[in-house]
Coordinates of C-alpha atoms and ligand atoms in Angstrom, one line a residue:
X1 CA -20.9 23.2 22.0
X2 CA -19.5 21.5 18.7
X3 CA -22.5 19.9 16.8
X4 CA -20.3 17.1 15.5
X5 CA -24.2 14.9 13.8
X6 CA -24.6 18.2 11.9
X7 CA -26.3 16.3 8.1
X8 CA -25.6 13.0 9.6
X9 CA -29.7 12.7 9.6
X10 CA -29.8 14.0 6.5
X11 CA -27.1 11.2 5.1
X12 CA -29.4 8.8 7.2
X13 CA -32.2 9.7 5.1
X14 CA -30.8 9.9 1.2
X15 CA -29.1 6.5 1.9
X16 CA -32.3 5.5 3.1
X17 CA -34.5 7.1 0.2
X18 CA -31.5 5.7 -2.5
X19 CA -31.1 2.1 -1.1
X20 CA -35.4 1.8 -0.7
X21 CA -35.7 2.5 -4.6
X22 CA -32.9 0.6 -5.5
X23 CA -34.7 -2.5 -6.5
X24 CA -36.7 -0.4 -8.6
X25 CA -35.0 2.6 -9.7
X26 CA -33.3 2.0 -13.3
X27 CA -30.0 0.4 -13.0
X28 CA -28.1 3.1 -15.4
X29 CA -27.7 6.5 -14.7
X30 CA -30.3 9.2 -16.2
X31 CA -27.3 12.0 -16.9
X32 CA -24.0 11.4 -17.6
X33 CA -21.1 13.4 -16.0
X34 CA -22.3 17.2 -17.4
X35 CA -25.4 16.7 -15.8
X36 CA -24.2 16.4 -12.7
X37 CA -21.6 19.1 -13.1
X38 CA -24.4 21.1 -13.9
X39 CA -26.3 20.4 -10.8
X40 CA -23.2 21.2 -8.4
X41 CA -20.6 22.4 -10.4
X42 CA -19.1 26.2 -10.7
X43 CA -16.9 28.0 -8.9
X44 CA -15.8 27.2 -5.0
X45 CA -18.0 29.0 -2.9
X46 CA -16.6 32.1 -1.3
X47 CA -18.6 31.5 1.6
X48 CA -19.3 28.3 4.1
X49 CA -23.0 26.9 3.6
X50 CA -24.8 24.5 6.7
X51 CA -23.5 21.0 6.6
X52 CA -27.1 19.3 6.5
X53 CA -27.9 22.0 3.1
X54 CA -24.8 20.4 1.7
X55 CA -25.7 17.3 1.7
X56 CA -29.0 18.1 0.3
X57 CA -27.6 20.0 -2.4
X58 CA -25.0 17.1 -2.8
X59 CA -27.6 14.2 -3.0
X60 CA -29.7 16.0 -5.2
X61 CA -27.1 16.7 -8.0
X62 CA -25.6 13.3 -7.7
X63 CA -28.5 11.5 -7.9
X64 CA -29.8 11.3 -11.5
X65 CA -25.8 10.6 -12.1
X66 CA -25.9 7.5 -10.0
X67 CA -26.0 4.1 -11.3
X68 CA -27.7 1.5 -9.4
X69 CA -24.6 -1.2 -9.3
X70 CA -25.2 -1.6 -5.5
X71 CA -28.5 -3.4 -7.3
X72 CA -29.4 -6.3 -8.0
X73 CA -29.6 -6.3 -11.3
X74 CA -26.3 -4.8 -12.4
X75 CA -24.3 -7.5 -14.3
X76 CA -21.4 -5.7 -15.5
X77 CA -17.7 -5.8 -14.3
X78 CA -17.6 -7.6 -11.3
X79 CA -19.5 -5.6 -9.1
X80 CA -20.8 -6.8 -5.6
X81 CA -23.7 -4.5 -3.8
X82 CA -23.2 -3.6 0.1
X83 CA -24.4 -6.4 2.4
X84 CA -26.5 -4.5 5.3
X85 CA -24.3 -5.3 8.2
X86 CA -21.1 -4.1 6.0
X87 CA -22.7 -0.7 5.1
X88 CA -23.7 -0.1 8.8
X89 CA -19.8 -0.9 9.6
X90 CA -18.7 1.5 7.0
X91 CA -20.7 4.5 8.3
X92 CA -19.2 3.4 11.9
X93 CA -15.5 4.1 10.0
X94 CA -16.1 7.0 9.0
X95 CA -17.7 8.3 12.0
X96 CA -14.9 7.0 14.2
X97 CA -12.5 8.0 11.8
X98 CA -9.1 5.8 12.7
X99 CA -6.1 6.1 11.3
X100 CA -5.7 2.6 10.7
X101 CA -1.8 2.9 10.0
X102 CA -0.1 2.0 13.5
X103 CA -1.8 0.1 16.8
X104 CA -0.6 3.7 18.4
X105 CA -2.8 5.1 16.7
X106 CA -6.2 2.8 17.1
X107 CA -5.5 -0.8 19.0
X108 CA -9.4 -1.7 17.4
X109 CA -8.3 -1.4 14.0
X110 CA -5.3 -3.4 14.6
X111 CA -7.3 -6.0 16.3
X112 CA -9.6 -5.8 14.2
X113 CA -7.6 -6.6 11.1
X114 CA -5.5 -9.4 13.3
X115 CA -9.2 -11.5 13.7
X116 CA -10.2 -10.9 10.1
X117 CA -7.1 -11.8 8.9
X118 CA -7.6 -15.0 10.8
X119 CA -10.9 -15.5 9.3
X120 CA -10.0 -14.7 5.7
X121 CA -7.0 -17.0 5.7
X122 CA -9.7 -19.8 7.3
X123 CA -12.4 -19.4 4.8
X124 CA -10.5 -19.9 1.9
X125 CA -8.3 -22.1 3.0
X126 CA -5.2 -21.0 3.0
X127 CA -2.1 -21.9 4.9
X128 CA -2.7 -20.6 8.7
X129 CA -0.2 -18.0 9.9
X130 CA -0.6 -16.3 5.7
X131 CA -0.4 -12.2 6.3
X132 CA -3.3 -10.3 5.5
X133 CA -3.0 -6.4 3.9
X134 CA -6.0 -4.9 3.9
X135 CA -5.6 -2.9 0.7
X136 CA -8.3 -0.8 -1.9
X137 CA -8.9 -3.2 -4.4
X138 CA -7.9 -6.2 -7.3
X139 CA -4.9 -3.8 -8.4
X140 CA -3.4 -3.1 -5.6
X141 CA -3.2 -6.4 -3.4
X142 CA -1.7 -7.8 -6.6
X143 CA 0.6 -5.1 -6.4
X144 CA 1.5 -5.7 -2.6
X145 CA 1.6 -9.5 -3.7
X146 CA 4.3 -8.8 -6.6
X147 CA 6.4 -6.4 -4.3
X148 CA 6.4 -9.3 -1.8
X149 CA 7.7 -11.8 -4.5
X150 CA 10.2 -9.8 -6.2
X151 CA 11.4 -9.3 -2.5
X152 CA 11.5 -13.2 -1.8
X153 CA 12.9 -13.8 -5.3
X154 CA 15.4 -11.3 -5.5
X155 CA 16.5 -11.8 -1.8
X156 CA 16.8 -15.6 -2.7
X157 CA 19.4 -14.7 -5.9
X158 CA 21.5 -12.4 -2.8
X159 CA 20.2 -9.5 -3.9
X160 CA 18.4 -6.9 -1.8
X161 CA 15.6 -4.9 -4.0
X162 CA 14.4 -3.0 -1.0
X163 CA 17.8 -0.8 -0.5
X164 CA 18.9 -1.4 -3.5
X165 CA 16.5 -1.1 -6.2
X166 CA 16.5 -2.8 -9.5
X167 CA 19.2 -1.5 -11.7
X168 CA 21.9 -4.1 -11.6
X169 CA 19.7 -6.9 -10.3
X170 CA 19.6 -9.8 -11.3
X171 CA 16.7 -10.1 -13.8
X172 CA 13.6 -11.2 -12.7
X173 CA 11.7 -13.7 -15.0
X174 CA 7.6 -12.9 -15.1
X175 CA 5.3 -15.5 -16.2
X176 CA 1.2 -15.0 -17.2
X177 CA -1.6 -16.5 -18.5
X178 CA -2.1 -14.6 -21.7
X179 CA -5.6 -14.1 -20.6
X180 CA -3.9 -12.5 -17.3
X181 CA -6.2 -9.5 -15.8
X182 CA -4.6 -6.1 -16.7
X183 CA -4.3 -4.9 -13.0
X184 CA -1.0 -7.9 -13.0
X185 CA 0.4 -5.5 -15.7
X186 CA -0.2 -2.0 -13.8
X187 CA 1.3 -3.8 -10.8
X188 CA 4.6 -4.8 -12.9
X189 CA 4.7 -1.7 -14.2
X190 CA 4.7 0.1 -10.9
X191 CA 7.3 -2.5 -9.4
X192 CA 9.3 -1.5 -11.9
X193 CA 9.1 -5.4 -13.5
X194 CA 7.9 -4.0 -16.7
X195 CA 4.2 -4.4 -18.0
X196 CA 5.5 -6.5 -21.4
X197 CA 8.2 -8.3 -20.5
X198 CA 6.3 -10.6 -18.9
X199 CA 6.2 -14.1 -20.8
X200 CA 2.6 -14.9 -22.1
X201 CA 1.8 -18.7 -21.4
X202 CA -0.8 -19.6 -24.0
X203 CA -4.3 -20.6 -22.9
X204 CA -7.3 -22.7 -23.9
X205 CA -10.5 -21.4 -25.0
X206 CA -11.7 -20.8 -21.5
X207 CA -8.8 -18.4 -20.1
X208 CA -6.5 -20.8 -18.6
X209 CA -3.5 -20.8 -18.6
X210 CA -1.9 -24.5 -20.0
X211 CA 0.9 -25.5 -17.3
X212 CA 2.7 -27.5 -19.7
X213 CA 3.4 -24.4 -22.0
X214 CA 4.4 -23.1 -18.1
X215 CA 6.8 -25.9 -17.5
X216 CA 8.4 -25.9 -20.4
X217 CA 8.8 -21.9 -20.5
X218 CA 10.3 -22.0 -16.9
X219 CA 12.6 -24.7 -17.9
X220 CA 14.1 -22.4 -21.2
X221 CA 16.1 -20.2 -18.6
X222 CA 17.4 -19.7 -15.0
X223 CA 17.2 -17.4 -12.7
X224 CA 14.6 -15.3 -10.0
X225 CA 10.9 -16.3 -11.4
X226 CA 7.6 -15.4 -10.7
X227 CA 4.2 -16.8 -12.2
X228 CA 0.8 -15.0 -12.0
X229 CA -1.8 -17.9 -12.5
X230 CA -5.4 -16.6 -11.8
X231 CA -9.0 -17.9 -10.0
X232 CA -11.6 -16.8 -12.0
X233 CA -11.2 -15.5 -15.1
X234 CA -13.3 -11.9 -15.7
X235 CA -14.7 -12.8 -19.1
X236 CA -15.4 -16.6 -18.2
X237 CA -14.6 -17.4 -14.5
X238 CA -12.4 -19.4 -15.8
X239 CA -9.4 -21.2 -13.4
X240 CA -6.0 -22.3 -14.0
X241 CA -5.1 -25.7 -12.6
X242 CA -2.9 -25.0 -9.7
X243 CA -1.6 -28.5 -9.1
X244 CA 0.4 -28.9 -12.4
X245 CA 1.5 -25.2 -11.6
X246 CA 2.1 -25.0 -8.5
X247 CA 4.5 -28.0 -9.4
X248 CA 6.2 -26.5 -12.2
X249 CA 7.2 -23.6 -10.1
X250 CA 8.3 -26.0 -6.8
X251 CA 10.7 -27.7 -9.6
X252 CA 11.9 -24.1 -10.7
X253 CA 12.0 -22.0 -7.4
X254 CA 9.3 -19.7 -8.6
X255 CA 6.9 -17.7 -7.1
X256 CA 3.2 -18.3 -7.2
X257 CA 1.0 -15.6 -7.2
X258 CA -2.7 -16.2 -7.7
X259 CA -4.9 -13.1 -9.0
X260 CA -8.3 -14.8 -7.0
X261 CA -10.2 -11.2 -7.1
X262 CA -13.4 -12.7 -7.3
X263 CA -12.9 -16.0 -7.5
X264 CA -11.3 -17.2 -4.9
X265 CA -14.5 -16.9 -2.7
X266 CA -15.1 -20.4 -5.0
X267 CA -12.8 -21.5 -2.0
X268 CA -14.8 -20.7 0.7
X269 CA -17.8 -22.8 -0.6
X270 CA -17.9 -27.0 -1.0
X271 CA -19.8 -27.0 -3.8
X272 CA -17.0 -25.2 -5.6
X273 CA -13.9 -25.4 -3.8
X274 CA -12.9 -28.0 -6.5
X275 CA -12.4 -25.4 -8.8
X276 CA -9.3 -23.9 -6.6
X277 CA -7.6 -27.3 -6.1
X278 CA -3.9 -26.2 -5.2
X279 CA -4.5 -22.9 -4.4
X280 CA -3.1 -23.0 -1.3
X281 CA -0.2 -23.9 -2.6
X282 CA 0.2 -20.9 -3.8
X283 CA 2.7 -18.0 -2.0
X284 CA 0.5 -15.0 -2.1
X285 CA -3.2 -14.4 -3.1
X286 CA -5.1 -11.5 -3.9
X287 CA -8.6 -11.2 -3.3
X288 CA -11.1 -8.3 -3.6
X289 CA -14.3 -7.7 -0.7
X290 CA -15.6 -5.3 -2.3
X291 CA -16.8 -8.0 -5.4
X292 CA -17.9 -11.0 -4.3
X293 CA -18.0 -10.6 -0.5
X294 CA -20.3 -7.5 -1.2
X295 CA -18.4 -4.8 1.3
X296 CA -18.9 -1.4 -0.1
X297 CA -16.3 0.0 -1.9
X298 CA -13.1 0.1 -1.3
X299 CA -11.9 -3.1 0.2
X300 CA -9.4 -5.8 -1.0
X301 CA -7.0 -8.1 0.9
X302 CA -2.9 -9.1 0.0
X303 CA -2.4 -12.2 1.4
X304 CA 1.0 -13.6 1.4
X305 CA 2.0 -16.9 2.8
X306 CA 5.5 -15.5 4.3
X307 CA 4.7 -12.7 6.4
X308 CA 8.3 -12.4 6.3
X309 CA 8.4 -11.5 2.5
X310 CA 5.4 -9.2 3.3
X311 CA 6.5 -6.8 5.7
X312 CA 10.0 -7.1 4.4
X313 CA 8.3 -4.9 0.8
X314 CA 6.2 -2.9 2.6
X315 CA 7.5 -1.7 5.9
X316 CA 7.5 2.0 6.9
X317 CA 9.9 3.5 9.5
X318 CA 10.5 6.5 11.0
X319 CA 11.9 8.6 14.0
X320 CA 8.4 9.9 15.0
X321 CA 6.6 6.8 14.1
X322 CA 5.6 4.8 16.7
X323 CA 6.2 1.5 16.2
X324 CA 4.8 -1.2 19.3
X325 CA 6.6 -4.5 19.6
X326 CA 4.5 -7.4 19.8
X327 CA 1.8 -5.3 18.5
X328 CA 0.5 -5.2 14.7
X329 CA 1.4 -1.6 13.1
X330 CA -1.1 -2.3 10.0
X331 CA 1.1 -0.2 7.7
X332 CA 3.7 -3.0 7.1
X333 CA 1.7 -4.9 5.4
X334 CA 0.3 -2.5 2.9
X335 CA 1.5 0.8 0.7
X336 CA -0.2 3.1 2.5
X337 CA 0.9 5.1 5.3
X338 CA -2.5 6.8 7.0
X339 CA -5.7 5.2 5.7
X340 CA -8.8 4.2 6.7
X341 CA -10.1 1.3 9.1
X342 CA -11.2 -0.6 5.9
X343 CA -10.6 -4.2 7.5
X344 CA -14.1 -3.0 9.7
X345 CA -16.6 -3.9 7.5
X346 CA -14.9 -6.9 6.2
X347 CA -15.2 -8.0 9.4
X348 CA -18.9 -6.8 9.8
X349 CA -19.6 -8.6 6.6
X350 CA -18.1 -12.2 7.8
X351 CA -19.8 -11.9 10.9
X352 CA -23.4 -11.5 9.5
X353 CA -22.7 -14.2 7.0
X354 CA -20.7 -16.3 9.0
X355 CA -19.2 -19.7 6.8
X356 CA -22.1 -20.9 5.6
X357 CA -23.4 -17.6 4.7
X358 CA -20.4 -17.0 2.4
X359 CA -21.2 -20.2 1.0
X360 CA -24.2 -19.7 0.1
X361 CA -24.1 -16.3 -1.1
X362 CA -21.4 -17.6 -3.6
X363 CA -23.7 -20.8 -4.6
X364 CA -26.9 -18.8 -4.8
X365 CA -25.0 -16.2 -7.5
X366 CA -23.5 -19.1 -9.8
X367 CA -26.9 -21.1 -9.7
X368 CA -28.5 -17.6 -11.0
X369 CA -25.2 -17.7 -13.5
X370 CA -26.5 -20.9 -14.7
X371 CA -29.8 -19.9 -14.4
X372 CA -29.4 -16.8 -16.9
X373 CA -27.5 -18.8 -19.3
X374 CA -30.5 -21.3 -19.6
X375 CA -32.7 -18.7 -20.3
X376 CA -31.0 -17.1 -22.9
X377 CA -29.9 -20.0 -24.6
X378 CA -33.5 -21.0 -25.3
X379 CA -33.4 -17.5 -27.3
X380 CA -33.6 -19.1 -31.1
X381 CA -30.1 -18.1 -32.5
X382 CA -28.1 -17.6 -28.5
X383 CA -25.1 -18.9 -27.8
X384 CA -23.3 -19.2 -24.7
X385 CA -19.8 -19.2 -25.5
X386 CA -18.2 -20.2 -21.9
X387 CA -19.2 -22.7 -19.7
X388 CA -20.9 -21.4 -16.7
X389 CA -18.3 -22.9 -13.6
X390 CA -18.9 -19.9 -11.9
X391 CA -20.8 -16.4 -11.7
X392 CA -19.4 -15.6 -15.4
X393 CA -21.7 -15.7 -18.3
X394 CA -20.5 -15.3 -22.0
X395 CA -23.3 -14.5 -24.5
X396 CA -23.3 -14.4 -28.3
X397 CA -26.4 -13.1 -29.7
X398 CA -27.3 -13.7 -33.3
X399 CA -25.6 -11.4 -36.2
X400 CA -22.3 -10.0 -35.6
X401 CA -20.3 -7.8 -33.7
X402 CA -22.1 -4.5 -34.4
X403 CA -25.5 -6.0 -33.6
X404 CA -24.2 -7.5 -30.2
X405 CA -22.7 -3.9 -29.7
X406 CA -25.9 -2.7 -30.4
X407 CA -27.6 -4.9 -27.9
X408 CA -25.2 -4.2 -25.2
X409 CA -26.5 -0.5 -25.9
X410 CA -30.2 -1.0 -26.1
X411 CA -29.6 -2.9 -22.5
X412 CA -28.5 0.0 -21.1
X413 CA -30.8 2.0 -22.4
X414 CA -33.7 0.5 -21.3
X415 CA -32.5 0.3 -17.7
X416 CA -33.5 -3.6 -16.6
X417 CA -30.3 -4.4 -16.2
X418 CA -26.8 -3.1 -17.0
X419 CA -24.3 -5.3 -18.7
X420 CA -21.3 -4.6 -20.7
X421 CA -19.1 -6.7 -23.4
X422 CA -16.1 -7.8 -24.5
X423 CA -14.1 -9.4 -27.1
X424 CA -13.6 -12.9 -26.4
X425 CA -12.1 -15.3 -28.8
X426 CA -11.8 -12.6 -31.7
X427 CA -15.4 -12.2 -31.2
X428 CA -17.6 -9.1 -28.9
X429 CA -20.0 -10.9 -26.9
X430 CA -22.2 -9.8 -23.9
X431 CA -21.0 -10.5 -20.7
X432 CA -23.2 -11.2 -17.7
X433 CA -21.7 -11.4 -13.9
X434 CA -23.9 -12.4 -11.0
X435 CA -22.2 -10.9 -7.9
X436 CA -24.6 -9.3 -5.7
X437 CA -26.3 -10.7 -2.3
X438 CA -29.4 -9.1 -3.3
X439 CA -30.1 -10.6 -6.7
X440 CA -33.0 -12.9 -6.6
X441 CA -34.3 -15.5 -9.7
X442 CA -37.3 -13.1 -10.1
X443 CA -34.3 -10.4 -11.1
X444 CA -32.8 -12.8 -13.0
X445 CA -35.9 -13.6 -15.3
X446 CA -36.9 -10.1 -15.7
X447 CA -33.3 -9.6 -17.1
X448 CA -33.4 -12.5 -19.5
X449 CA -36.8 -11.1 -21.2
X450 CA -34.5 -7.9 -21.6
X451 CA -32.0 -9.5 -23.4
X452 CA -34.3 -11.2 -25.0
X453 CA -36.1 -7.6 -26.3
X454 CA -33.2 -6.4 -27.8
X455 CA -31.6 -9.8 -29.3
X456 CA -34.7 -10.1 -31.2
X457 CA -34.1 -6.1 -31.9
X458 CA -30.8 -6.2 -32.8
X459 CA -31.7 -8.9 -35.5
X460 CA -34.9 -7.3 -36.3
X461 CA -33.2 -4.1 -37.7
X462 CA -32.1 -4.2 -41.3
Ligands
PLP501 C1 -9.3 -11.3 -12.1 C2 -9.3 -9.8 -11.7 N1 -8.1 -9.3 -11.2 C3 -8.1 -8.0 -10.8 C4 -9.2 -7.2 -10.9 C5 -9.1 -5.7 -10.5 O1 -9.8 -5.5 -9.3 P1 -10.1 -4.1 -8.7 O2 -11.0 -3.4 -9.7 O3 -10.7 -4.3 -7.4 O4 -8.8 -3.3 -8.6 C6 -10.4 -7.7 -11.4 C7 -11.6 -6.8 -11.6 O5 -12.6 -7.2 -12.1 C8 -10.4 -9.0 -11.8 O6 -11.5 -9.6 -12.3

């Protein structure tokens, strides 16, 4: 008989060993990529070896290489850890293995994705009967999202992009925040919308985008328009004001897309929906699991308030396909053909939270926000250059941009926490997001003190 569990015990027990010295272990990794090539590099093995040696050999070697952003003190990006219930789904994927493409091909996934779906569009509000594409990531729901509109605009002006591609369409009009996330300008470049023709709408010092500067930019011409507003800026959580938006495109036929990677969840919680007033007003969202609803990676949703407009971009046909009326075929609604049953532990991880479990999981990570920022603004010579609405904390410690670069380093080094930087009104800055389930206060302290090491380093040296 096949032994189908060959190394799945042995899996069981590195993911146990890795995730029980998580808290501890230091957040970056010990070797960079050569050491790891090192450990399982060379040339392919003539010969077969046992599965469970392989994944022996395999956690061994990966390992030191690892860095602990599943943790709860990893502050860079936005990066959200693996909330139990989700990882157990995720291992139930794999093992089940579903081609999550057509209903043919696994009714669960399908009605799987049909609940969640339900429950995503629930939790953050937004208009019932909204599509749902469960998708990899940020980059590419906003890329379902923008195929979507440029169908919906383009099909509005008589013209049908899906047959007929772009050359000799009518021109379609893009619209950003010029603190837009780059993802929107990969996804216009795929789409064929082009990455720099997009108008820049100017912004205030926070990130948003100002929706007079909007108005009066959609009023200068005619013709198809899409805007990409955003919830939740990734330097300062920053979010544009949807209302005035959302009116400027009504008056001007324009799509609205809003890039809510991470901080759309603020809709799912009262203490914060206020932030995402006139979201739903919005035609599509896209929204990453992976960050702030702390599914393991890869997991994203498109959401698009047309479903109509949705399938129309990203239908697949075929003679051998199977397609079942009156049954969902999960491939129409993203760019993928065969892929995995992602939408599973999206659902796993709504189910263990449940409503008020996503609300407090996003509360609990911006009171820890706030709670860092305190801290290190009682550093003699910190600044905190945003202001903490959200997760997002900006961080200006005392002598210029090399020194900050230098702290960012030292950080890292000394394997607390892990943060990164960025440049952030013409000045680099430290950069602190709070995005994991796992994160307590104690974590957050301990951090502060390591900031606080190296700010008083960093000025310190000569
Ligand atoms: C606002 C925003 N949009 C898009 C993305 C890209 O998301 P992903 O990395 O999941 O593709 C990010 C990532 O941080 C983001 O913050």
């Amino acid at each position: 008989m096949r032994d189908r569990t060959a190394g799945l015990s042995a899996a069981a027990q590195h993911a146990h060993d890795f995730l029980d010295g998580l808290d501890g272990r230091p957040v970056a990794a010990r070797v960079d990529a050569a050491g790891v090539r090192e450990a399982l590099g060379g040339p392919l093995p003539e010969h077969g070896e046992d599965p469970t040696a392989v994944i022996d050999a395999l956690a061994a070697g990966a390992e030191p290489g690892l860095v602990a952003t599943a943790g709860p003190r990893h502050f860079g990006f936005v990066i959200g850890g693996a909330l139990p219930a989700a990882l157990a789904a995720e291992w139930l994927v794999s093992a089940w293995d579903q081609n999550a493409a057509f209903h043919a091909l696994s009714p669960a996934a399908a009605a799987i994705e049909e609940i969640t779906s339900a429950w995503i569009v629930d939790v953050l509000g937004l208009p019932s009967g909204a599509s749902v594409g469960f998708v990899t990531g940020g980059q590419a729901a906003n890329t379902t999202c923008l195929a979507a509109a440029r169908h919906a605009v383009l099909a509005k002006a008589g013209w049908n992009v899906e047959d007929d591609g772009l050359i000799g369409a009518p021109r379609v009009r893009i619209f950003c925040g010029e603190h837009a996330h780059a993802t929107i300008d990969t996804a216009l470049r795929l789409l064929g919308l082009g990455g720099s023709t997009a108008v820049r709408i100017a912004a205030d010092d926070q990130g948003r985008m100002l929706p007079d500067a909007l108005a009066e930019a959609l009023a200068s011409s005619t013709g198809p328009a899409i805007v990409c507003a955003q919830a939740g800026n990734v330097a300062t959580g920053a979010f544009d004001a949807f209302d005035p938006i959302a009116d400027a495109c009504a008056a001007h036929g324009a799509w609205l897309h809003v890039d809510g990677a991470f901080g759309l969840w603020a809709a799912a919680t009262p203490a914060l929906r206020h932030l995402t007033t006139g979201v739903d007003r919005a035609d599509s969202w896209a929204v990453d699991a992976h960050k702030w609803l702390n599914v393991p990676y890869d997991s994203a949703m498109a959401i698009v308030a047309d479903p109509g407009a949705h399938t129309a971009a990203m239908s697949l046909a075929g003679p051998y396909l199977v397609a079942d009326p009156g049954q969902r075929d999960s491939t129409n609604y993203v760019p993928e053909s065969s892929r995995r049953a992602r939408v599973i532990p999206v659902y796993a991880a709504l189910r263990s939270l449940g409503r008020t479990g996503v609300a407090d999981l996003v509360d609990r990570n911006c009171v820890q926000a706030r709670r860092m920022a305190e801290r290190l603004a009682n550093i003699p010579g910190v600044r905190i250059v945003n202001d903490v609405v959200l997760n997002q904390v900006l961080v200006a410690l005392p002598g210029g941009d090399d020194a900050n670069r230098a702290a960012v380093s030292a950080i890292q080094r000394d394997g607390t926490c892990w943060l990164g930087g960025t440049t952030w009104n013409g000045r680099y800055v430290l950069r602190v997001s709070v995005s994991n389930w796992s994160t307590t206060d104690a974590d957050i302290d301990r951090s502060a003190e390591a900031i606080a090491r190296a700010a008083h380093a960093s000025t310190a040296e000569p």
